Structures are given as C-alpha cells and as structure tokens.
Amino acid sequence: MSVYYTLCFLAAAAMIIAFINSKIGKMQTTIAITAGAMILSLGIIIAGHNDWFNLTEIATTTLSAINFEDFLLKGILGFLLFAGGLGIKLPNLKDQKWEITVLALGATLFSTFFIGGALWLFCQLIGLPFDFIYCLLFGALISPTDPIAVLAIVKKLDAPKRISTQIEGESLFNDGFGLVLFVTLFTIAFGNEAPTVGNVIHLFVQEAIGGIVYGFLLGLLFHYLISATDDHSMELLLTIGVPTAGYAFADIIHVSGPLAMVVSGIMIGNWTRYIGFSKESEEHLDHFWELVDEFLNGTLFLLIGLSMLLFQFHSEDWIVMIFAVPLVLLSRYLSVFLSYVGFKRYRTYNPYSVKILTWGGLRGGLALAMAMAIPAGVWVVPEKGIDVREIILVMTYAVVVFSILVQGSTITPMIEKAKQLEKEQ
C-alpha cells in the first residue's frame, strides 16, 4: 500500500473515531482520537501475544512506511502553525509580550537543564549508563510546549484572556529557541565537532531571527497579493500558499519555518483580514482554516496513538518512562512558578495562572518527531538491544500520552474556576 493510501485510511479512521465520540463520548476530539488509536494498538498487541490473530507485523510495516518526522516537521506543521497564528489577537499578544518572552526563552532553558540534571542523577541511581549529554537532549526536546496540542485542546476551552494569551503565545514562539537548543545538543552528542559559542549564536540568529524576518516578508507579500484581487475563492486559495511554498522555502534557506508560519499567520489574521479580504472571504477565513486544522490534527493525533506499535518496551524503558512524567511536570511547575515570581512584581494575575500554565503546558507530536530524529545504534544496554534512541523515544511517548490524555482531559475544571473568579472580581 502506498504512503498516500495509508494516510487516506488513517484520516478516515480519525474521522470515524471523531464521529463516534460526537455521538456517545463527548470528549475533546483530539483526546478521543488519541485514546481510540491507543486502544486499537493495545488490541492488536494483545491479540498477537495470545495468538488470536496477528496484525502486529502488518500494522508496524504500514506505520513504518510513514516517516513521522518528515510528515510533521516538513509536512503538516506549517498548516497547523499558520492556522494557529490566524487566531492570535495582536492586542492581546502585545499586552503579554514580556511574559511570553520569559516563558518561551527563560522557562525553556531552565526546564532543559533541570530535566537533564535530574534524569542523569536518576540514571546513575538505577545503574543505567545514560550519558549527561543525552539527558540534556531529552530535556531540550520535551521542554518546549507543543503549539499543536495546546491550540487543539486548551485554546478551545476559552480560558481567561491573559492566561490564554500566555499559553498560546508561549507554545507558538518557543519552537525557535527549543530548536536551537535541540540542534546544538544534538551536534554535541552525535557530531564530530563540538559547537562554539559563535556557532550557537549564528544558529540562533539564522533560525529564530531569520524565521521571524522571513515570516514578516512572507506575510507582507501575501497581504499585497490578497489585496490585489476581489475574487473570493482566489483570496482563500492564496492563503494556502503560505504554509506550502512559503514553508518549504524556509527550509531551503535554513530559517525557522515554524516561526515564519506563526508571524505570517498573525499578520494575515490581524491585518489582511480587515484590509485585504472581501467581506465574504473575511467571514469564511476562520471556517476554512478551522476545517483544515481539524482534519490534519485528527490524522496527527491518530498517528501519535498508533505509534505505540513501533516501540519495543524493555524493563529499563518502563522505569524511565514512569520517572519521566512527574519529572517533566515538576520542571514545568518550577519554570512557571519562578517566572511568575518576577511577573507579580509588576502586575496582578489570576490566582489559577500558575496551575493552568503548568497543567496546560502540553507536549505532542513535535517532541515525538524530534525524538524520532535521534539516530539508532548508540548503545546503552547492548546485550538487550537498548540504545539512546529507544530510551528517549519511550520517555517522550510516555510524557506526550500523559499530556494529551490526562492533562488535556482534566484541565477544564481549573479553567472554569479561573473564569468564575474573574467574573466575581
């Protein structure tokens, strides 16, 4: 079966799960799809172990044909981030610019080293020879909150404005900084030459700053293209050019495509929406991109649930998986709490802000895609066939699944209490 046909059937499966959930489950759609895919994966594994029927090999071969890293990072990510940028209100972003900057940069850096250090100490305690640089690498890929998961789950719960802006803005903008950290540590861990301070600064300027500048120019170009036509269909069609050709060109010139999509989306959603679009297109813009977002998110979260079939779990894996979830939660809480110690010196916040930002700092497909980019064959326990990639992958998967299923499905009461408190004030 071709990759295209596989994706078609997976998309259909995601839609079926979403439809069933809308009739009987009433869970948030992406949570229901992930849970449904995991139940299906467990069913296939249990049936294979008990010799009822054996679909494990077929399912694994089918999923392996899809390069998850390329599918997300070089495929649908541009669409999802552009759609997220369209929904960001610029006045709210300006009001929270310093909070978002601190959370996206400082909190991510703190979390990376806290997770790396604590994981290394734990591995020493249990006798697992996992080098410190690999612990830091896990910290770098799991620390940034995932904009796809956050926008798909938290945004739709209508949290108080400041909290919503902080968690959405942080998740959209911490990709550039998180990518620099990951690439730098990846080079140290697996490259032949250790990066210098100058190389790190050059990488940050090229990827992050370059991505923002490129995103602005791209948004400007498409603003004028959209403004130059009154054709309703053409106006909507032109918006597709941003996350397709625009995103691909960002990869060619080696700047951050994710940041470029966010900046372009904010420009078109806050500027072109009211100046360049015809009235009819303005009314249909959000509906069009909401449909694209829902369709791609469904396929992505189904793949996250089915990814369980690709892993081989050893006893060592279960130990680090169980440790990774509370470690990442503790790191997230400390990074947000310490940030708010500074924030509260200048303005007041909703008392539930730290709790919601901690529990709502979801991880998703982006972390999993980065983990899958780690090369295989760097052995940790060679006699069992356990390598660095396996350990980081299973830890990442545990955090992502817990994040989506548990955090995503239990954050609603916190948000409701925060909203009620603001109404009473």
PDB file of C-alpha atoms in Angstrom, residues 43-170:
ATOM      1  CA  GLY A  43      -5.897  -4.641  20.996  1.00  0.00           C
ATOM      2  CA  ILE A  44      -3.545  -5.561  18.135  1.00  0.00           C
ATOM      3  CA  ILE A  45      -0.647  -6.221  20.559  1.00  0.00           C
ATOM      4  CA  ILE A  46      -2.750  -8.318  22.983  1.00  0.00           C
ATOM      5  CA  ALA A  47      -4.305 -10.330  20.133  1.00  0.00           C
ATOM      6  CA  GLY A  48      -0.842 -11.059  18.714  1.00  0.00           C
ATOM      7  CA  HIS A  49       0.547 -12.198  22.065  1.00  0.00           C
ATOM      8  CA  ASN A  50      -2.404 -14.545  22.612  1.00  0.00           C
ATOM      9  CA  ASP A  51      -2.352 -15.893  19.016  1.00  0.00           C
ATOM     10  CA  TRP A  52      -5.936 -14.821  18.379  1.00  0.00           C
ATOM     11  CA  PHE A  53      -4.891 -13.076  15.176  1.00  0.00           C
ATOM     12  CA  ASN A  54      -1.622 -11.447  14.234  1.00  0.00           C
ATOM     13  CA  LEU A  55      -1.829  -7.979  12.735  1.00  0.00           C
ATOM     14  CA  THR A  56       1.166  -6.549  14.596  1.00  0.00           C
ATOM     15  CA  GLU A  57       3.647  -7.072  11.768  1.00  0.00           C
ATOM     16  CA  ILE A  58       1.279  -5.703   9.115  1.00  0.00           C
ATOM     17  CA  ALA A  59       0.399  -2.654  11.232  1.00  0.00           C
ATOM     18  CA  THR A  60       4.051  -1.983  12.111  1.00  0.00           C
ATOM     19  CA  THR A  61       5.149  -2.261   8.479  1.00  0.00           C
ATOM     20  CA  THR A  62       2.355   0.072   7.377  1.00  0.00           C
ATOM     21  CA  LEU A  63       3.193   2.695  10.007  1.00  0.00           C
ATOM     22  CA  SER A  64       6.930   2.419   9.356  1.00  0.00           C
ATOM     23  CA  ALA A  65       6.294   3.440   5.748  1.00  0.00           C
ATOM     24  CA  ILE A  66       5.262   6.873   7.065  1.00  0.00           C
ATOM     25  CA  ASN A  67       8.243   8.968   8.111  1.00  0.00           C
ATOM     26  CA  PHE A  68       6.647  10.624  11.143  1.00  0.00           C
ATOM     27  CA  GLU A  69       9.415  13.210  11.375  1.00  0.00           C
ATOM     28  CA  ASP A  70       9.032  14.336   7.753  1.00  0.00           C
ATOM     29  CA  PHE A  71       5.237  14.066   7.844  1.00  0.00           C
ATOM     30  CA  LEU A  72       5.068  16.521  10.731  1.00  0.00           C
ATOM     31  CA  LEU A  73       8.171  18.725  10.574  1.00  0.00           C
ATOM     32  CA  LYS A  74       8.324  19.000   6.770  1.00  0.00           C
ATOM     33  CA  GLY A  75       4.647  18.498   6.038  1.00  0.00           C
ATOM     34  CA  ILE A  76       1.597  19.441   8.054  1.00  0.00           C
ATOM     35  CA  LEU A  77       3.327  21.541  10.736  1.00  0.00           C
ATOM     36  CA  GLY A  78       3.269  24.635   8.516  1.00  0.00           C
ATOM     37  CA  PHE A  79      -0.507  24.361   8.069  1.00  0.00           C
ATOM     38  CA  LEU A  80      -1.183  23.841  11.777  1.00  0.00           C
ATOM     39  CA  LEU A  81       1.008  26.748  12.946  1.00  0.00           C
ATOM     40  CA  PHE A  82      -0.305  29.099  10.269  1.00  0.00           C
ATOM     41  CA  ALA A  83      -3.861  28.258  11.332  1.00  0.00           C
ATOM     42  CA  GLY A  84      -2.847  28.885  14.959  1.00  0.00           C
ATOM     43  CA  GLY A  85      -1.308  32.250  14.065  1.00  0.00           C
ATOM     44  CA  LEU A  86      -4.506  33.343  12.304  1.00  0.00           C
ATOM     45  CA  GLY A  87      -6.409  33.044  15.573  1.00  0.00           C
ATOM     46  CA  ILE A  88      -3.980  35.095  17.698  1.00  0.00           C
ATOM     47  CA  LYS A  89      -5.219  38.591  18.570  1.00  0.00           C
ATOM     48  CA  LEU A  90      -2.326  41.050  18.249  1.00  0.00           C
ATOM     49  CA  PRO A  91      -3.512  43.462  21.003  1.00  0.00           C
ATOM     50  CA  ASN A  92      -3.576  40.554  23.480  1.00  0.00           C
ATOM     51  CA  LEU A  93      -0.104  39.482  22.328  1.00  0.00           C
ATOM     52  CA  LYS A  94       1.303  42.986  22.864  1.00  0.00           C
ATOM     53  CA  ASP A  95      -0.175  43.124  26.353  1.00  0.00           C
ATOM     54  CA  GLN A  96       1.607  39.881  27.303  1.00  0.00           C
ATOM     55  CA  LYS A  97       4.810  40.261  25.255  1.00  0.00           C
ATOM     56  CA  TRP A  98       7.236  40.174  28.211  1.00  0.00           C
ATOM     57  CA  GLU A  99       5.516  37.248  29.899  1.00  0.00           C
ATOM     58  CA  ILE A 100       5.537  35.267  26.652  1.00  0.00           C
ATOM     59  CA  THR A 101       9.223  36.100  26.038  1.00  0.00           C
ATOM     60  CA  VAL A 102      10.268  34.960  29.514  1.00  0.00           C
ATOM     61  CA  LEU A 103       8.222  31.762  29.308  1.00  0.00           C
ATOM     62  CA  ALA A 104       9.384  30.919  25.775  1.00  0.00           C
ATOM     63  CA  LEU A 105      13.088  31.593  26.437  1.00  0.00           C
ATOM     64  CA  GLY A 106      13.917  31.528  30.145  1.00  0.00           C
ATOM     65  CA  ALA A 107      11.481  28.821  31.226  1.00  0.00           C
ATOM     66  CA  THR A 108      12.513  26.549  28.340  1.00  0.00           C
ATOM     67  CA  LEU A 109      16.221  26.948  29.156  1.00  0.00           C
ATOM     68  CA  PHE A 110      15.656  26.300  32.878  1.00  0.00           C
ATOM     69  CA  SER A 111      13.499  23.250  32.145  1.00  0.00           C
ATOM     70  CA  THR A 112      16.073  21.763  29.763  1.00  0.00           C
ATOM     71  CA  PHE A 113      18.861  21.771  32.331  1.00  0.00           C
ATOM     72  CA  PHE A 114      16.640  20.820  35.279  1.00  0.00           C
ATOM     73  CA  ILE A 115      15.268  17.773  33.440  1.00  0.00           C
ATOM     74  CA  GLY A 116      18.713  16.850  32.108  1.00  0.00           C
ATOM     75  CA  GLY A 117      20.362  17.042  35.523  1.00  0.00           C
ATOM     76  CA  ALA A 118      17.604  15.206  37.408  1.00  0.00           C
ATOM     77  CA  LEU A 119      17.384  12.460  34.762  1.00  0.00           C
ATOM     78  CA  TRP A 120      21.155  11.930  34.842  1.00  0.00           C
ATOM     79  CA  LEU A 121      21.141  11.575  38.653  1.00  0.00           C
ATOM     80  CA  PHE A 122      18.243   9.106  38.439  1.00  0.00           C
ATOM     81  CA  CYS A 123      20.030   7.012  35.804  1.00  0.00           C
ATOM     82  CA  GLN A 124      23.126   6.896  38.000  1.00  0.00           C
ATOM     83  CA  LEU A 125      20.952   5.775  40.897  1.00  0.00           C
ATOM     84  CA  ILE A 126      19.429   2.840  38.980  1.00  0.00           C
ATOM     85  CA  GLY A 127      22.707   1.916  37.289  1.00  0.00           C
ATOM     86  CA  LEU A 128      21.696   2.888  33.737  1.00  0.00           C
ATOM     87  CA  PRO A 129      24.747   4.177  31.794  1.00  0.00           C
ATOM     88  CA  PHE A 130      22.955   7.099  30.158  1.00  0.00           C
ATOM     89  CA  ASP A 131      25.359   9.978  29.479  1.00  0.00           C
ATOM     90  CA  PHE A 132      24.592  13.505  30.674  1.00  0.00           C
ATOM     91  CA  ILE A 133      24.501  14.932  27.139  1.00  0.00           C
ATOM     92  CA  TYR A 134      21.700  12.511  26.196  1.00  0.00           C
ATOM     93  CA  CYS A 135      19.771  13.544  29.320  1.00  0.00           C
ATOM     94  CA  LEU A 136      20.100  17.181  28.238  1.00  0.00           C
ATOM     95  CA  LEU A 137      18.974  16.226  24.729  1.00  0.00           C
ATOM     96  CA  PHE A 138      15.777  14.763  26.178  1.00  0.00           C
ATOM     97  CA  GLY A 139      15.331  17.926  28.253  1.00  0.00           C
ATOM     98  CA  ALA A 140      15.670  20.105  25.141  1.00  0.00           C
ATOM     99  CA  LEU A 141      13.047  18.265  23.085  1.00  0.00           C
ATOM    100  CA  ILE A 142      10.498  17.829  25.881  1.00  0.00           C
ATOM    101  CA  SER A 143      10.724  21.303  27.492  1.00  0.00           C
ATOM    102  CA  PRO A 144       9.017  23.430  24.792  1.00  0.00           C
ATOM    103  CA  THR A 145       5.235  23.210  24.971  1.00  0.00           C
ATOM    104  CA  ASP A 146       3.669  21.902  21.784  1.00  0.00           C
ATOM    105  CA  PRO A 147       1.596  24.525  19.911  1.00  0.00           C
ATOM    106  CA  ILE A 148      -0.399  21.859  18.101  1.00  0.00           C
ATOM    107  CA  ALA A 149      -1.539  20.144  21.297  1.00  0.00           C
ATOM    108  CA  VAL A 150      -2.093  23.444  23.125  1.00  0.00           C
ATOM    109  CA  LEU A 151      -4.135  25.009  20.317  1.00  0.00           C
ATOM    110  CA  ALA A 152      -6.090  21.813  19.705  1.00  0.00           C
ATOM    111  CA  ILE A 153      -7.069  21.270  23.344  1.00  0.00           C
ATOM    112  CA  VAL A 154      -6.521  24.262  25.651  1.00  0.00           C
ATOM    113  CA  LYS A 155      -7.462  27.084  23.275  1.00  0.00           C
ATOM    114  CA  LYS A 156     -10.942  25.699  22.703  1.00  0.00           C
ATOM    115  CA  LEU A 157     -11.737  25.788  26.435  1.00  0.00           C
ATOM    116  CA  ASP A 158     -11.929  29.606  26.393  1.00  0.00           C
ATOM    117  CA  ALA A 159      -9.571  30.310  29.300  1.00  0.00           C
ATOM    118  CA  PRO A 160      -9.308  33.848  30.767  1.00  0.00           C
ATOM    119  CA  LYS A 161      -7.721  36.220  28.246  1.00  0.00           C
ATOM    120  CA  ARG A 162      -4.315  36.726  29.861  1.00  0.00           C
ATOM    121  CA  ILE A 163      -3.838  33.042  30.670  1.00  0.00           C
ATOM    122  CA  SER A 164      -4.968  32.002  27.197  1.00  0.00           C
ATOM    123  CA  THR A 165      -2.641  34.518  25.513  1.00  0.00           C
ATOM    124  CA  GLN A 166       0.338  33.418  27.596  1.00  0.00           C
ATOM    125  CA  ILE A 167      -0.060  29.699  26.995  1.00  0.00           C
ATOM    126  CA  GLU A 168      -0.874  30.090  23.287  1.00  0.00           C
ATOM    127  CA  GLY A 169       1.850  32.676  22.644  1.00  0.00           C
ATOM    128  CA  GLU A 170       4.484  30.691  24.529  1.00  0.00           C
TER     129      GLU A 170
END
